[in-house]
CSV table of C-alpha atoms and ligand atoms in Angstrom, one decimal:
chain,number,residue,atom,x,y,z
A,203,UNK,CA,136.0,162.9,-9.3
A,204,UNK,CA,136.9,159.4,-9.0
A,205,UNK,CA,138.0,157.9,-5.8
A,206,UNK,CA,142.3,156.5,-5.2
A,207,UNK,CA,143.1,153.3,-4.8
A,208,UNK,CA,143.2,152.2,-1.4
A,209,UNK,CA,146.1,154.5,0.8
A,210,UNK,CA,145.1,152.9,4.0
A,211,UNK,CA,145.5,149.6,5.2
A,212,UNK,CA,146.2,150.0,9.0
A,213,UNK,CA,144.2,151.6,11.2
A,214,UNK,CA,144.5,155.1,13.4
A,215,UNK,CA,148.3,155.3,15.4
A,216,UNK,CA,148.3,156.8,18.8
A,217,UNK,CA,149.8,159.8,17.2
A,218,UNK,CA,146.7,160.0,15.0
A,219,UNK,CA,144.5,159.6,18.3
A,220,UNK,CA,146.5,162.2,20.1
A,221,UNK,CA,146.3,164.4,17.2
A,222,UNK,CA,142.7,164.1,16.8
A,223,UNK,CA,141.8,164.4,20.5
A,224,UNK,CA,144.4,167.4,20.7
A,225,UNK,CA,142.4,169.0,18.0
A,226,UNK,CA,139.1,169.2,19.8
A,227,UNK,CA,141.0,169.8,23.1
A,228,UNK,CA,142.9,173.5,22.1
A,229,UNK,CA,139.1,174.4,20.8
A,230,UNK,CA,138.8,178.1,22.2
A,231,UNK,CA,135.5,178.3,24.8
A,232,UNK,CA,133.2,179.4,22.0
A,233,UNK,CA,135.2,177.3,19.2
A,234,UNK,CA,132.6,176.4,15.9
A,235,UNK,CA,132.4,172.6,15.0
A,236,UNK,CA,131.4,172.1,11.4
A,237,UNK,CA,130.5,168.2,11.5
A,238,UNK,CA,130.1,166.6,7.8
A,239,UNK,CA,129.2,163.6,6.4
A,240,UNK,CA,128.7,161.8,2.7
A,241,UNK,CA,126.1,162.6,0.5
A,242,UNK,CA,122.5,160.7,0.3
A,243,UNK,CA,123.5,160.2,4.1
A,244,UNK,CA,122.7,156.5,5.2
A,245,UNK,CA,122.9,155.5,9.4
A,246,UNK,CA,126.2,155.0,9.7
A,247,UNK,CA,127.0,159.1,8.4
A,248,UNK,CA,124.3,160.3,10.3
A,249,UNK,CA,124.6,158.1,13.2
A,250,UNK,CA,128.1,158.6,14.0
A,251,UNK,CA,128.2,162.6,13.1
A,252,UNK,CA,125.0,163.4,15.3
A,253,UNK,CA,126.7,160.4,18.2
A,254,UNK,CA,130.1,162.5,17.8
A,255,UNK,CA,128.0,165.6,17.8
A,256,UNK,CA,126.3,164.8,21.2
A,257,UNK,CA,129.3,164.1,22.8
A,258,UNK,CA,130.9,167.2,21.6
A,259,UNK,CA,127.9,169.2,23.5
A,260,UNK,CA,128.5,167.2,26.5
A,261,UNK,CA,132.4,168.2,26.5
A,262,UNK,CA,131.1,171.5,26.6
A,263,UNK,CA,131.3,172.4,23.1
A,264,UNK,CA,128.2,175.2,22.3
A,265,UNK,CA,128.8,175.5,18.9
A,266,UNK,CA,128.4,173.0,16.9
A,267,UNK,CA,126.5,172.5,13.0
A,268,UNK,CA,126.1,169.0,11.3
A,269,UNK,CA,125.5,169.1,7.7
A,270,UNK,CA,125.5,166.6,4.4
A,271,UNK,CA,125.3,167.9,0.9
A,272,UNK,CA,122.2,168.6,-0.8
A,273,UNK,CA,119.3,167.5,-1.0
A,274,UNK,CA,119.3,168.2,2.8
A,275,UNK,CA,116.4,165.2,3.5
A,276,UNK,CA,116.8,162.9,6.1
A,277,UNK,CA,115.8,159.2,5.2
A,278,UNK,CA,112.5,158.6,6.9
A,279,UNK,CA,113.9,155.5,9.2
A,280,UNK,CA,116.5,158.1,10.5
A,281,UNK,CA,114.2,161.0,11.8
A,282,UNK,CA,113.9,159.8,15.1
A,283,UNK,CA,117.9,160.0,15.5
A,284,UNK,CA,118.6,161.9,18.5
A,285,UNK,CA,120.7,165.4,17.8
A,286,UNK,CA,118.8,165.9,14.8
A,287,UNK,CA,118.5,169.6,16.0
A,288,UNK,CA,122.4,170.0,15.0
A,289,UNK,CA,121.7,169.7,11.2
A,290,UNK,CA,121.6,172.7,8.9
A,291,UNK,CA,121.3,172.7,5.4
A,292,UNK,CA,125.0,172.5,3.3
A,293,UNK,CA,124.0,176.0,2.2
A,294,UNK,CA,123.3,177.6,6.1
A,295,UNK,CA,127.0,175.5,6.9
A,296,UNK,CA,129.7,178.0,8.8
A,297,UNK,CA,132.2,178.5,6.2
A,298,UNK,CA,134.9,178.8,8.2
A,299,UNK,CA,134.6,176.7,11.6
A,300,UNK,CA,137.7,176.4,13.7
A,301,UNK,CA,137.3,172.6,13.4
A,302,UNK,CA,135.4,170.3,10.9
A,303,UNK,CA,135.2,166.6,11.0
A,304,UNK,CA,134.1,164.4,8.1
A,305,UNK,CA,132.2,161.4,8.5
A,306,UNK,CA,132.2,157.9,6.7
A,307,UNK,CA,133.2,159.8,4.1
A,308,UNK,CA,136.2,158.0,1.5
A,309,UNK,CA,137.1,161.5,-0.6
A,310,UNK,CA,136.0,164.4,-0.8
A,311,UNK,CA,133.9,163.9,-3.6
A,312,UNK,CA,131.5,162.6,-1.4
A,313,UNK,CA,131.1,165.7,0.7
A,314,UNK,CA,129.8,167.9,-2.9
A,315,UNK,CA,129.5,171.8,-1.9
A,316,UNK,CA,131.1,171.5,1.3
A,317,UNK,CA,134.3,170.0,0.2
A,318,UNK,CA,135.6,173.6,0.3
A,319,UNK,CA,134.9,173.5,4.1
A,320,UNK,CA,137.8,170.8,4.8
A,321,UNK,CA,140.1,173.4,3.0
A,322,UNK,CA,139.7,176.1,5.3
A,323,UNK,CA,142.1,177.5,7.7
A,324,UNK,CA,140.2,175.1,10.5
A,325,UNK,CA,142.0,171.7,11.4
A,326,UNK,CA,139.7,169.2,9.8
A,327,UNK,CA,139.5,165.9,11.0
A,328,UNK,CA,138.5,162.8,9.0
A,329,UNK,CA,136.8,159.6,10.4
A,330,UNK,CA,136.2,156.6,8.4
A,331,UNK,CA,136.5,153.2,7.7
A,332,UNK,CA,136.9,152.6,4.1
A,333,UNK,CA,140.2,151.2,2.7
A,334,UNK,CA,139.9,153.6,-0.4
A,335,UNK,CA,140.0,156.6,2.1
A,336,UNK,CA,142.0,159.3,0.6
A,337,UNK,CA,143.7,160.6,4.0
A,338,UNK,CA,142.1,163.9,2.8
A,339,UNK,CA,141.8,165.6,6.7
A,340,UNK,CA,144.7,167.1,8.7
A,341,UNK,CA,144.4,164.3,10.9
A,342,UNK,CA,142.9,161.0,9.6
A,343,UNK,CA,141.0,158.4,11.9
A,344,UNK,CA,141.0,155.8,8.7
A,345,UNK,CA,140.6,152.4,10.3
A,346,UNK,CA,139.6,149.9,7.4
A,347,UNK,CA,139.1,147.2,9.8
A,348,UNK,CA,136.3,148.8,11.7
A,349,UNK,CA,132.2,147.6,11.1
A,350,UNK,CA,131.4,151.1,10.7
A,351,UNK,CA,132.7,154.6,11.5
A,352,UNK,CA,130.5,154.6,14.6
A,353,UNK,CA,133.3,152.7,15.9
A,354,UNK,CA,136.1,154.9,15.5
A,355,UNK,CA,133.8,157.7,16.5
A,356,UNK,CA,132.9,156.0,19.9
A,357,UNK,CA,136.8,155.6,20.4
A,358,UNK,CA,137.5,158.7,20.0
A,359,UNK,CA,134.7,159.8,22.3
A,360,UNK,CA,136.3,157.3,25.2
A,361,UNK,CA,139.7,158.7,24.7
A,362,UNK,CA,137.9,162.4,25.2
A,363,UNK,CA,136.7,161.1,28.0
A,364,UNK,CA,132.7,161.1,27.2
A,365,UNK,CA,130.8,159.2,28.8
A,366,UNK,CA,128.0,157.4,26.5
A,367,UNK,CA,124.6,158.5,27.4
A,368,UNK,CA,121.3,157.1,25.6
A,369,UNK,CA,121.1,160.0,23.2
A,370,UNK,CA,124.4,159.1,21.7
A,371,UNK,CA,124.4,155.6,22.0
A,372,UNK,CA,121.3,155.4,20.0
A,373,UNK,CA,122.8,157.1,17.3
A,374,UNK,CA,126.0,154.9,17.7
A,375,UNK,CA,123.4,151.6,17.6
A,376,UNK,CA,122.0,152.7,14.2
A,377,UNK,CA,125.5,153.4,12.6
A,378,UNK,CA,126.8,150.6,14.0
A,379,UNK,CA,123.3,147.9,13.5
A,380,UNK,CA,123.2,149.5,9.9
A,381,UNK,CA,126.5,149.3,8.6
A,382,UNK,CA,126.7,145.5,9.9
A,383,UNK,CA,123.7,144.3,8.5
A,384,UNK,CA,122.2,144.0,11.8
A,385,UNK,CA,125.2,142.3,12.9
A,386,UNK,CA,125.0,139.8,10.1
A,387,UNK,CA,128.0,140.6,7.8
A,388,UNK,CA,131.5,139.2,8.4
A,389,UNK,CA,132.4,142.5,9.9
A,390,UNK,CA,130.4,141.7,13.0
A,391,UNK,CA,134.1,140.9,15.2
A,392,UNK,CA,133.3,140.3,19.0
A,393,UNK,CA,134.3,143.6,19.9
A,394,UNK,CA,131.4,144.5,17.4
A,395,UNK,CA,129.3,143.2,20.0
A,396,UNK,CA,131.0,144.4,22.9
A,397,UNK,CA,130.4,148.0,21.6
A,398,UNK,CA,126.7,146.7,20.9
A,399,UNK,CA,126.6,145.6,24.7
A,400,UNK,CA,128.2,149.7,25.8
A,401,UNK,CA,125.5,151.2,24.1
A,402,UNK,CA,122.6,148.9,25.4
A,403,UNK,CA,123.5,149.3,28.5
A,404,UNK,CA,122.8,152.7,28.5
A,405,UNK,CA,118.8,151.6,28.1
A,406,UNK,CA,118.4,152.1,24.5
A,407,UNK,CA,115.3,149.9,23.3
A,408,UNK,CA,116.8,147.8,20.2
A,409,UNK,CA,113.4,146.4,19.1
A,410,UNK,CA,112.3,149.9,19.3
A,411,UNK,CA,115.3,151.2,17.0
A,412,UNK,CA,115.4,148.3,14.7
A,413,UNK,CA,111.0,148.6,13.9
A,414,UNK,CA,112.0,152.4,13.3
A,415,UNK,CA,115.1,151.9,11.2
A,416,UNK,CA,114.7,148.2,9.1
A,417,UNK,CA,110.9,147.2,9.3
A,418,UNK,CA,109.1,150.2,8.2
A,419,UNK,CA,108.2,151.9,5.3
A,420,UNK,CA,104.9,153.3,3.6
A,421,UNK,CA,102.1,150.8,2.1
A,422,UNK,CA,103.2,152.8,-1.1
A,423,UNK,CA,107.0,151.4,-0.9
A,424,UNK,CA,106.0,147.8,-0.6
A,425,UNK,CA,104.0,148.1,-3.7
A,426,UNK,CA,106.7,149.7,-5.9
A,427,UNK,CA,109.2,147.0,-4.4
A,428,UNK,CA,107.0,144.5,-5.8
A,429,UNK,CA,107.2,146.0,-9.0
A,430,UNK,CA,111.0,146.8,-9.2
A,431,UNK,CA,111.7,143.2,-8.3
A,432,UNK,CA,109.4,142.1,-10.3
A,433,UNK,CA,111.5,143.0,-13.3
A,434,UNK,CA,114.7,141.9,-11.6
A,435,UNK,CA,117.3,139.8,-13.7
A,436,UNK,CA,119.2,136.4,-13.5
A,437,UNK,CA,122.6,136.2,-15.5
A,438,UNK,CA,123.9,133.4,-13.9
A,439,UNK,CA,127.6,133.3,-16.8
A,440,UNK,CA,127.9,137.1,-16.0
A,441,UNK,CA,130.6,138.3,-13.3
A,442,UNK,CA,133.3,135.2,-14.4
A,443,UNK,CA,129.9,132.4,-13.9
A,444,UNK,CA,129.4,133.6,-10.2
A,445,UNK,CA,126.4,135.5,-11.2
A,446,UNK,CA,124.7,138.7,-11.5
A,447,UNK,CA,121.4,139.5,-10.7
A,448,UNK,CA,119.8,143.5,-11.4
A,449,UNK,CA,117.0,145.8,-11.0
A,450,UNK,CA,116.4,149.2,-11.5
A,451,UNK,CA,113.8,152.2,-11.2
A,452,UNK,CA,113.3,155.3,-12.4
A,453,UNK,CA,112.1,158.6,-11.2
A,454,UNK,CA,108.4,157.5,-12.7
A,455,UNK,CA,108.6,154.5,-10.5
A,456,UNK,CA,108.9,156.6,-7.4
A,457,UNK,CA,106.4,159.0,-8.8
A,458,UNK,CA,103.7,156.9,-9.6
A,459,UNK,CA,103.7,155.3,-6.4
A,460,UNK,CA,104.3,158.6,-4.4
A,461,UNK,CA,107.7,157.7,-2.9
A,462,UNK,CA,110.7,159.8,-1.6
A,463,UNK,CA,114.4,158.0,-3.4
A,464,UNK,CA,115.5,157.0,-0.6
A,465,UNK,CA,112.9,154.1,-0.3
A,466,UNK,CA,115.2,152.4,-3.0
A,467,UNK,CA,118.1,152.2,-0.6
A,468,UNK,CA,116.8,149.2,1.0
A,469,UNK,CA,115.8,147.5,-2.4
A,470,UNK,CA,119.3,146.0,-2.7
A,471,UNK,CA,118.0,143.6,0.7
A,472,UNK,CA,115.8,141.4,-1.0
A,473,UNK,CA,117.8,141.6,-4.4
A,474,UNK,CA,120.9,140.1,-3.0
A,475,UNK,CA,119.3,137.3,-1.4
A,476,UNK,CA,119.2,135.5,-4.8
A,477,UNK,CA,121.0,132.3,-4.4
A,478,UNK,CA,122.1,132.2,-8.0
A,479,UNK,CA,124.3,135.2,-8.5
A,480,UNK,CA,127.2,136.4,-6.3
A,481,UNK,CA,126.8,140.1,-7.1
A,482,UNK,CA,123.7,142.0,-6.8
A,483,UNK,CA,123.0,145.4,-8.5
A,484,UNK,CA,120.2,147.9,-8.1
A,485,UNK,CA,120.1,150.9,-10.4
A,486,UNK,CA,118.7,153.8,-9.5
A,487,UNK,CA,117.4,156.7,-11.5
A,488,UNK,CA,118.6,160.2,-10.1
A,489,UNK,CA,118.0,162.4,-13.2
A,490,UNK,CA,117.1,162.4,-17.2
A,491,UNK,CA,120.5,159.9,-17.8
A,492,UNK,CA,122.1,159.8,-14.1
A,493,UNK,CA,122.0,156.8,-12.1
A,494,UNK,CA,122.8,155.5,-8.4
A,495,UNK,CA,124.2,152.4,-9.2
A,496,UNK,CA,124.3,150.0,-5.9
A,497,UNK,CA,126.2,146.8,-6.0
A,498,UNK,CA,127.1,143.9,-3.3
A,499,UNK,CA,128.8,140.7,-3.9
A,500,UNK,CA,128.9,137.9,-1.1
A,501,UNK,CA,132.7,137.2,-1.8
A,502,UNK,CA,133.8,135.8,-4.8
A,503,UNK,CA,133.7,139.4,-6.4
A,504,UNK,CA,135.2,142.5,-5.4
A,505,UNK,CA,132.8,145.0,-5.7
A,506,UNK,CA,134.8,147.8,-4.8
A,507,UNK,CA,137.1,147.6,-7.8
A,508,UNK,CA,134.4,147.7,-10.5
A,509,UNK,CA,132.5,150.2,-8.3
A,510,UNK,CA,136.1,152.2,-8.8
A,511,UNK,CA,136.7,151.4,-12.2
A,512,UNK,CA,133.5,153.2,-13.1
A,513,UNK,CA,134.0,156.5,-10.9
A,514,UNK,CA,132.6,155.5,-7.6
A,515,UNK,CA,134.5,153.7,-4.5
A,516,UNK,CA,133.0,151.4,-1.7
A,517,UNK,CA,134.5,148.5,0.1
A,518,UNK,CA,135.1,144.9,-1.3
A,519,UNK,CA,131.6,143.6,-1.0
A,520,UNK,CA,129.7,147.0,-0.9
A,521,UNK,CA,130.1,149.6,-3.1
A,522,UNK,CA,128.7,152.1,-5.5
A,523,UNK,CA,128.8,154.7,-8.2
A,524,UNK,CA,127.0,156.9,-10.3
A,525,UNK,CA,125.9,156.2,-13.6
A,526,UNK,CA,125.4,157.7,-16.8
A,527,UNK,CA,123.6,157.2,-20.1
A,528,UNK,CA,120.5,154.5,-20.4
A,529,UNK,CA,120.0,152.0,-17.8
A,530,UNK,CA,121.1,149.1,-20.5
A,531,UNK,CA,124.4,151.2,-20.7
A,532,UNK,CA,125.1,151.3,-17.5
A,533,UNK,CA,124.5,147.6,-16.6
A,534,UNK,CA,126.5,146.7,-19.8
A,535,UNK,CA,129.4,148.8,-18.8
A,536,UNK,CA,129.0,146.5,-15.3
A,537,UNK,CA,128.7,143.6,-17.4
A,538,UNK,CA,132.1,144.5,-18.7
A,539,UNK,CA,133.7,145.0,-15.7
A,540,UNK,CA,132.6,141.8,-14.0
A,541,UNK,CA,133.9,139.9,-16.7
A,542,UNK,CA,137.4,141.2,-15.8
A,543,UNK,CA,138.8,137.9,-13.4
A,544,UNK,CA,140.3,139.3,-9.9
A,545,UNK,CA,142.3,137.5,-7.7
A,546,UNK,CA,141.6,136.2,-3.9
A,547,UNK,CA,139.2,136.1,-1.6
A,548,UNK,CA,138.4,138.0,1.8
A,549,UNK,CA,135.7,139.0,3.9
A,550,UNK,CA,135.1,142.5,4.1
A,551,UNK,CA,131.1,143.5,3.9
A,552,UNK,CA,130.8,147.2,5.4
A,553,UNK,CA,128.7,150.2,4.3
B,284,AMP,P1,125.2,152.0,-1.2
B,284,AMP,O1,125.0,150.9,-2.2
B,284,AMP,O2,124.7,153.3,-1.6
B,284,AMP,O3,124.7,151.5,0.1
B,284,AMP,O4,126.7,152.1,-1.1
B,284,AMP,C1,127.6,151.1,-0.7
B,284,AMP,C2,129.0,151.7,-0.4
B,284,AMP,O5,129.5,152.1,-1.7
B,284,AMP,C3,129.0,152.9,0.5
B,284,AMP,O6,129.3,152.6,1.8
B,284,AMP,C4,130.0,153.8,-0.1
B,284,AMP,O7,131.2,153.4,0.5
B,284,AMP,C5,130.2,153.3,-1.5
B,284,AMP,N1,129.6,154.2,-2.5
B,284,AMP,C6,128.3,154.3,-3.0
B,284,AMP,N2,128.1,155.2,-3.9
B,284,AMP,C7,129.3,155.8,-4.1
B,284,AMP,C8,129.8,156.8,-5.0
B,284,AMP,N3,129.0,157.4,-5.9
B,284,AMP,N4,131.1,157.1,-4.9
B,284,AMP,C9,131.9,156.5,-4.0
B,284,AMP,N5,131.5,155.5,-3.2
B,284,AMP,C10,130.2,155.2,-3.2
B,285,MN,MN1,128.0,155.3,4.5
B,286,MN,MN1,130.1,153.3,7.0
């Protein structure tokens, strides 16, 4: 499945907040929450969904699962989120909870086996913040202006009337610090940073969070990045002469250096710092001819177009798909695409 073109450009109405809040509201005492998120799960989807998920328990709520598709792993610099003890695996998931929510999450072909669990007879509720969202929930939270879902989830949470604690405000910090590049990306509005100031003040420790989440990773890791980099590639004519600069790895890469894939997500970091290209790809090997395909641009390129041109979906200077055939096929098919010219500019750089 391929993802729509963008069906929402404003953000939530009251009616959509009364809706949603009325949802959670009529639960019965021993109501069952199914909380979802998108596949390969980054710290915005878990953030918000385990934040969200805290919140519910301290509303009252007994009940409650959080899941993401399979493989059921949680990214090494997110295993010290607090409500971790929510997750079950897609496969242990209640298959008919009276309420589900979805996370960060643009369609429903993000949310793989459990897709079936927003079809139920439950109310399922969608928060989000990409413009390509597909309004695929009952009740859709969709705000394409928002740095991250974290901060539609902590609006909802206010208009439940839950009080932030640390527990969820850490979570709320690492969807909200990862999602905005550590409050680098044009995103990062002043009310980014007066939600930043909420959740401090609840004691969180962000040098703490930020060692944890940006500035560690195994010995093994910083070897194979200087390999994979190593055999990055300039083409400064490609994407209309802004520039396009790509790396890839392979499932031998990670082998041979003993690492878990999700080490590669923070491989497009020092990629797109090159000062010659505009867009940035990283491709990344997921099985015998099936690729991850990451791609940023730092704004004279919408991203998000190719990204949907080729199956995937994103925003306009983050976005991503999945690839198949060789590596060279996949970058050529890229190449293609880049060379198409797209009009205006904008400022949009959320994951
Ligand atoms: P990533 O490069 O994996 O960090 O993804 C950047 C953004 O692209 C994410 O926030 C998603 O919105 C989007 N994205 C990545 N992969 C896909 C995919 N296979 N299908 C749809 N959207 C994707
Ligand atoms: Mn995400
Ligand atoms: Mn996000």
């Amino acid at each position: 499945m391929t993802e729509a073109e963008p069906a929402i450009v404003t953000g939530p109405t009251d009616d959509d907040w009364d809706a949603a809040v009325a949802a959670v509201r009529r639960l019965p005492p021993d109501g069952r929450v199914l909380l979802v998120c998108h596949v390969n799960p980054d710290g915005d989807a878990l953030g918000s969904m385990l934040g969200f998920g805290l919140g519910l328990r301290r509303l009252g709520v007994r009940q409650i699962q959080a899941t993401f598709p399979d493989p059921p792993e949680v990214p090494e610099p997110f295993r010290g989120l607090p409500g971790l003890e929510l997750l079950v695996p897609a496969a242990a998931a209640d298959p008919a909870p009276d309420l589900v929510i979805c996370f960060d999450a643009a369609s429903v072909s993000r949310l793989g086996e459990l897709a079936d669990r927003l079809a139920g007879p439950g109310t399922a509720l969608v928060l989000d913040h990409h413009a390509s969202n597909t309004g695929f929930g009952d009740v859709n939270l969709v705000d394409p202006a928002a740095a991250a879902t974290s901060v539609v989830a902590e609006e909802l949470l206010a208009r439940l009337g839950v009080a932030l604690d640390a527990g969820i405000a850490e979570c709320l910090y690492v969807a909200l610090s990862t999602d905005t590049g550590s409050f680098r990306f044009d995103a990062t509005t002043p009310a980014v940073h007066e939600m930043a100031a909420r959740l401090l003040a609840t004691g969180i420790r962000p040098g703490d969070i930020s060692r944890r989440v940006f500035d560690s990773r195994p010995f093994g890791a910083v070897r194979l990045f200087g390999e994979v980099l190593g055999r990055a590639r300039l083409e400064p004519e490609a994407a209309t002469g802004h520039g396009l600069v790509w790396t890839y790895a392979t499932l031998d890469d990670l082998a041979r250096h003993e690492q878990r894939p999700y080490v590669l997500e923070a491989l497009i970091d020092p990629v797109r710092c090159t000062a010659e290209a505009d867009v940035s790809c990283v491709v990344k090997q997921t099985g015998p001819r099936e690729w991850a395909v990451s791609l940023r641009s730092k704004g004279a390129t919408d991203v998000s177009r190719v990204a949907v041109a080729l199956g995937g979906g994103g925003h306009r200077l983050a976005a991503g798909f999945t690839g198949r055939g060789t590596v060279d096929e996949v970058v050529e098919r890229i190449r293609v695409e880049l060379a198409v010219p797209a009009p205006g500019g904008g400022a949009d750089r959320r994951g």
